[in-house]
């Protein structure tokens, strides 16, 4: 079993920055592909970014490309999401997800999830 705990959310003005962290335990972190997703009320969970086990491969949603950066520190068992030039439409609960086998943009393919952290961007 993998436990994921997100942190770093909060309230920020448009144009500002936040860095989310997700600490993992319960598995060797370097064996996990990691993803970030977000969700607003009444909508499906939306892919934001993923990073491969080694950190070599990353993919971003078009809506965040050039503004967000996903990274990982395998020594600290932590994945990060640096969010710059935030927009009000980035407001959502952000979730960290992990999967040992697949590297995918599809939420249903991830086996492990954190509880989420709220990000609110004011205009």
Coordinates of N, CA and C in Angstrom, one line a residue:
X1 N 0.8 -1.2 0.0 CA 0.0 0.0 0.0 C 0.9 1.2 0.0
X2 N 0.4 2.3 -0.7 CA 1.2 3.5 -0.8 C 0.3 4.6 -0.2
X3 N 1.0 5.4 0.7 CA 0.3 6.5 1.3 C 0.9 7.8 0.7
X4 N 0.0 8.7 0.3 CA 0.4 10.0 -0.3 C -0.2 11.1 0.4
X5 N 0.6 12.1 0.8 CA 0.2 13.3 1.5 C 0.6 14.5 0.8
X6 N -0.4 15.3 0.3 CA -0.1 16.6 -0.4 C 0.0 17.7 0.6
X7 N 0.7 18.7 0.3 CA 0.8 19.9 1.1 C 1.2 21.1 0.1
X8 N 1.0 22.3 0.7 CA 1.5 23.5 -0.1 C 0.4 24.3 -0.7
X9 N -0.9 23.8 -0.7 CA -1.9 24.6 -1.2 C -2.2 25.8 -0.4
X10 N -3.1 26.7 -1.0 CA -3.4 27.9 -0.3 C -4.1 28.9 -1.2
X11 N -4.2 30.1 -0.7 CA -4.8 31.2 -1.5 C -3.7 32.1 -2.1
X12 N -3.8 32.4 -3.3 CA -2.8 33.2 -4.0 C -3.5 34.1 -5.0
X13 N -2.9 35.3 -5.3 CA -3.5 36.2 -6.3 C -3.0 35.7 -7.7
X14 N -3.9 36.1 -8.6 CA -3.5 35.7 -10.0 C -2.1 36.3 -10.4
X15 N -1.4 35.5 -11.1 CA 0.0 35.8 -11.4 C 1.0 35.3 -10.4
X16 N 0.6 34.9 -9.3 CA 1.5 34.4 -8.2 C 1.9 33.0 -8.4
X17 N 2.6 32.4 -7.4 CA 3.2 31.1 -7.5 C 2.9 30.3 -6.2
X18 N 2.8 29.0 -6.4 CA 2.7 28.1 -5.3 C 3.5 26.8 -5.7
X19 N 4.1 26.2 -4.6 CA 4.7 24.9 -4.9 C 4.0 23.8 -4.0
X20 N 3.5 22.8 -4.7 CA 2.8 21.7 -4.0 C 3.8 20.6 -3.8
X21 N 3.7 19.9 -2.7 CA 4.5 18.7 -2.4 C 3.6 17.5 -2.2
X22 N 4.2 16.4 -2.5 CA 3.5 15.1 -2.2 C 4.5 14.1 -1.7
X23 N 4.3 13.8 -0.4 CA 5.3 12.8 0.2 C 4.7 11.5 0.2
X24 N 5.5 10.5 -0.2 CA 5.0 9.1 -0.4 C 5.7 8.2 0.6
X25 N 4.9 7.2 1.0 CA 5.5 6.1 1.9 C 4.8 4.8 1.6
X26 N 5.4 3.7 2.0 CA 4.8 2.4 1.8 C 5.4 1.6 0.7
X27 N 6.1 2.3 -0.2 CA 6.7 1.6 -1.4 C 8.0 2.3 -1.7
X28 N 8.9 1.6 -2.4 CA 10.1 2.3 -2.8 C 9.7 3.3 -3.8
X29 N 10.0 4.6 -3.5 CA 9.5 5.7 -4.3 C 10.0 5.7 -5.7
X30 N 11.2 5.2 -5.9 CA 11.7 5.2 -7.3 C 11.1 4.2 -8.2
X31 N 10.2 3.4 -7.7 CA 9.4 2.4 -8.5 C 8.0 2.9 -8.8
X32 N 7.8 4.2 -8.5 CA 6.4 4.7 -8.7 C 6.5 5.8 -9.8
X33 N 5.6 5.7 -10.8 CA 5.3 6.8 -11.7 C 4.3 7.7 -10.9
X34 N 4.5 9.0 -11.0 CA 3.7 10.0 -10.2 C 3.0 11.0 -11.1
X35 N 1.8 11.3 -10.7 CA 1.0 12.3 -11.4 C 0.3 13.3 -10.5
X36 N 0.0 14.4 -11.1 CA -0.8 15.4 -10.4 C -2.1 15.6 -11.2
X37 N -3.2 15.7 -10.5 CA -4.5 15.9 -11.1 C -5.2 17.0 -10.3
X38 N -6.3 17.6 -10.9 CA -7.0 18.6 -10.1 C -8.5 18.4 -10.4
X39 N -9.3 18.9 -9.5 CA -10.8 18.7 -9.6 C -11.5 19.9 -9.0
X40 N -12.5 20.3 -9.8 CA -13.4 21.3 -9.3 C -14.8 20.7 -9.1
X41 N -15.6 21.3 -8.3 CA -17.0 20.7 -8.0 C -17.8 20.5 -9.2
X42 N -18.3 19.2 -9.3 CA -19.2 18.9 -10.4 C -18.4 18.5 -11.7
X43 N -17.1 18.4 -11.6 CA -16.3 18.1 -12.8 C -15.5 16.8 -12.5
X44 N -15.1 16.1 -13.6 CA -14.2 15.0 -13.4 C -12.8 15.5 -13.0
X45 N -12.1 14.5 -12.5 CA -10.7 14.8 -12.2 C -9.9 15.0 -13.5
X46 N -9.1 16.1 -13.5 CA -8.4 16.5 -14.7 C -6.9 16.3 -14.6
X47 N -6.3 15.7 -15.6 CA -4.9 15.5 -15.6 C -4.1 16.9 -15.6
X48 N -3.1 17.0 -14.9 CA -2.2 18.2 -14.9 C -0.8 17.8 -15.4
X49 N -0.2 16.8 -14.8 CA 1.2 16.5 -15.2 C 1.6 15.1 -14.6
X50 N 2.5 14.5 -15.3 CA 3.1 13.2 -14.7 C 4.6 13.2 -14.9
X51 N 5.2 12.4 -14.1 CA 6.7 12.2 -14.2 C 7.0 10.8 -14.0
X52 N 8.0 10.3 -14.8 CA 8.3 8.9 -14.7 C 9.1 8.6 -13.5
X53 N 9.4 7.3 -13.3 CA 10.1 6.8 -12.1 C 11.4 7.5 -11.9
X54 N 12.1 7.6 -13.0 CA 13.5 8.2 -13.0 C 13.5 9.7 -13.0
X55 N 12.4 10.3 -13.4 CA 12.3 11.7 -13.6 C 12.6 12.2 -15.0
X56 N 13.0 11.3 -15.8 CA 13.4 11.7 -17.2 C 12.3 12.1 -18.0
X57 N 11.1 11.5 -17.9 CA 10.0 11.8 -18.8 C 8.9 12.6 -18.0
X58 N 8.5 13.7 -18.6 CA 7.4 14.5 -18.0 C 6.4 14.8 -19.1
X59 N 5.2 14.9 -18.8 CA 4.1 15.3 -19.7 C 3.2 16.3 -18.9
X60 N 2.7 17.3 -19.7 CA 1.9 18.3 -19.1 C 0.6 18.5 -19.9
X61 N -0.5 18.8 -19.2 CA -1.7 19.2 -19.9 C -1.4 20.5 -20.6
X62 N -2.1 20.7 -21.7 CA -1.9 22.0 -22.5 C -2.2 23.2 -21.7
X63 N -3.2 23.1 -20.8 CA -3.6 24.2 -20.0 C -2.6 24.7 -19.0
X64 N -1.6 23.9 -18.7 CA -0.6 24.3 -17.7 C 0.8 24.4 -18.3
X65 N 1.0 23.9 -19.5 CA 2.3 23.8 -20.1 C 3.0 25.2 -20.2
X66 N 4.2 25.3 -19.8 CA 4.9 26.5 -19.7 C 4.8 27.3 -18.4
X67 N 3.8 26.9 -17.6 CA 3.6 27.6 -16.3 C 3.9 26.7 -15.1
X68 N 3.6 25.4 -15.3 CA 3.8 24.4 -14.2 C 5.0 23.5 -14.5
X69 N 5.7 23.1 -13.4 CA 6.8 22.2 -13.6 C 6.7 21.1 -12.5
X70 N 6.7 19.8 -13.0 CA 6.7 18.7 -12.1 C 8.1 18.2 -11.9
X71 N 8.4 17.8 -10.7 CA 9.8 17.3 -10.4 C 9.7 16.3 -9.3
X72 N 10.7 15.5 -9.1 CA 10.7 14.6 -8.0 C 12.1 14.5 -7.3
X73 N 12.1 14.1 -6.1 CA 13.3 13.9 -5.3 C 13.2 12.5 -4.8
X74 N 13.8 11.5 -5.4 CA 13.6 10.1 -5.0 C 14.3 9.9 -3.6
X75 N 15.3 10.6 -3.3 CA 15.9 10.5 -2.0 C 14.9 10.9 -0.8
X76 N 14.1 11.9 -1.2 CA 13.1 12.3 -0.2 C 11.7 11.7 -0.3
X77 N 11.6 10.9 -1.3 CA 10.2 10.2 -1.6 C 9.2 11.3 -1.8
X78 N 9.5 12.3 -2.6 CA 8.6 13.5 -2.7 C 8.5 13.9 -4.2
X79 N 7.3 14.2 -4.6 CA 7.1 14.8 -5.9 C 6.6 16.2 -5.7
X80 N 7.0 17.1 -6.6 CA 6.6 18.5 -6.5 C 5.8 19.0 -7.7
X81 N 5.1 20.0 -7.5 CA 4.4 20.7 -8.6 C 4.6 22.2 -8.4
X82 N 5.6 22.8 -9.2 CA 5.8 24.2 -9.1 C 4.8 24.9 -10.0
X83 N 4.0 25.8 -9.5 CA 2.9 26.5 -10.3 C 3.2 28.0 -10.3
X84 N 3.5 28.5 -11.5 CA 3.8 29.9 -11.7 C 2.7 30.5 -12.6
X85 N 2.6 31.8 -12.5 CA 1.7 32.6 -13.3 C 0.3 32.0 -13.2
X86 N -0.1 31.8 -12.0 CA -1.4 31.2 -11.7 C -2.6 32.0 -12.2
X87 N -3.6 31.3 -12.6 CA -4.8 32.0 -13.1 C -6.0 31.6 -12.2
X88 N -7.1 32.4 -12.2 CA -8.3 31.9 -11.4 C -8.8 30.6 -11.9
X89 N -8.6 30.2 -13.1 CA -9.1 28.9 -13.6 C -8.3 27.8 -13.1
X90 N -7.2 28.0 -12.5 CA -6.4 27.0 -11.8 C -6.9 26.6 -10.5
X91 N -7.9 27.3 -10.0 CA -8.5 27.0 -8.7 C -9.1 25.6 -8.7
X92 N -8.7 24.8 -7.8 CA -9.2 23.4 -7.7 C -8.6 22.7 -6.5
X93 N -9.0 21.5 -6.2 CA -8.3 20.6 -5.3 C -7.3 19.8 -6.1
X94 N -6.1 19.9 -5.7 CA -5.0 19.2 -6.4 C -4.7 17.9 -5.7
X95 N -4.6 16.8 -6.5 CA -4.3 15.5 -6.0 C -3.1 14.9 -6.6
X96 N -2.3 14.2 -5.7 CA -1.2 13.5 -6.1 C -1.6 12.0 -6.3
X97 N -1.0 11.4 -7.4 CA -1.4 10.0 -7.7 C -0.1 9.2 -8.0
X98 N -0.2 7.9 -7.8 CA 1.0 7.0 -8.0 C 0.5 5.7 -8.7
X99 N 1.4 5.2 -9.5 CA 1.1 3.9 -10.1 C 2.5 3.2 -10.4
X100 N 2.6 2.0 -10.1 CA 3.9 1.3 -10.3 C 4.1 0.9 -11.8
X101 N 3.0 0.6 -12.5 CA 3.1 0.0 -13.8 C 3.0 1.0 -15.0
X102 N 2.0 1.9 -14.8 CA 1.7 2.8 -16.0 C 2.1 4.2 -15.8
X103 N 2.4 4.8 -16.9 CA 2.6 6.3 -17.0 C 1.6 6.8 -17.9
X104 N 0.6 7.5 -17.3 CA -0.6 7.8 -18.1 C -1.3 9.1 -17.6
X105 N -2.1 9.6 -18.5 CA -2.8 10.8 -18.2 C -4.2 10.5 -17.7
X106 N -4.6 9.2 -17.6 CA -5.9 8.8 -17.2 C -6.0 8.5 -15.8
X107 N -6.9 9.3 -15.1 CA -7.0 9.2 -13.6 C -7.3 7.7 -13.2
X108 N -8.2 7.1 -13.9 CA -8.6 5.7 -13.5 C -7.5 4.7 -13.5
X109 N -6.4 5.0 -14.2 CA -5.3 4.1 -14.2 C -4.3 4.1 -13.0
X110 N -4.5 5.1 -12.2 CA -3.7 5.3 -11.0 C -4.2 4.5 -9.8
X111 N -3.4 3.8 -9.2 CA -3.8 2.9 -8.1 C -3.9 3.6 -6.7
X112 N -3.1 4.7 -6.5 CA -3.0 5.3 -5.2 C -3.2 6.8 -5.4
X113 N -3.9 7.3 -4.4 CA -4.2 8.8 -4.4 C -4.1 9.4 -3.0
X114 N -3.7 10.7 -3.0 CA -3.7 11.4 -1.8 C -5.1 12.0 -1.5
X115 N -5.2 12.8 -0.5 CA -6.5 13.4 -0.1 C -6.7 14.7 -0.8
X116 N -5.7 15.3 -1.3 CA -5.8 16.5 -2.0 C -5.5 17.8 -1.2
X117 N -5.1 18.8 -1.9 CA -4.8 20.1 -1.2 C -5.5 21.2 -2.1
X118 N -6.2 22.1 -1.4 CA -6.9 23.2 -2.1 C -6.0 24.3 -2.6
X119 N -6.2 24.7 -3.8 CA -5.5 25.8 -4.4 C -6.6 26.8 -4.9
X120 N -6.5 28.0 -4.4 CA -7.5 29.0 -4.7 C -6.7 30.2 -5.3
X121 N -7.1 30.6 -6.5 CA -6.4 31.8 -7.1 C -7.4 32.9 -7.3
X122 N -7.2 34.0 -6.7 CA -8.1 35.1 -6.7 C -7.7 36.1 -7.9
X123 N -8.8 36.7 -8.4 CA -8.5 37.6 -9.6 C -8.3 39.0 -9.1

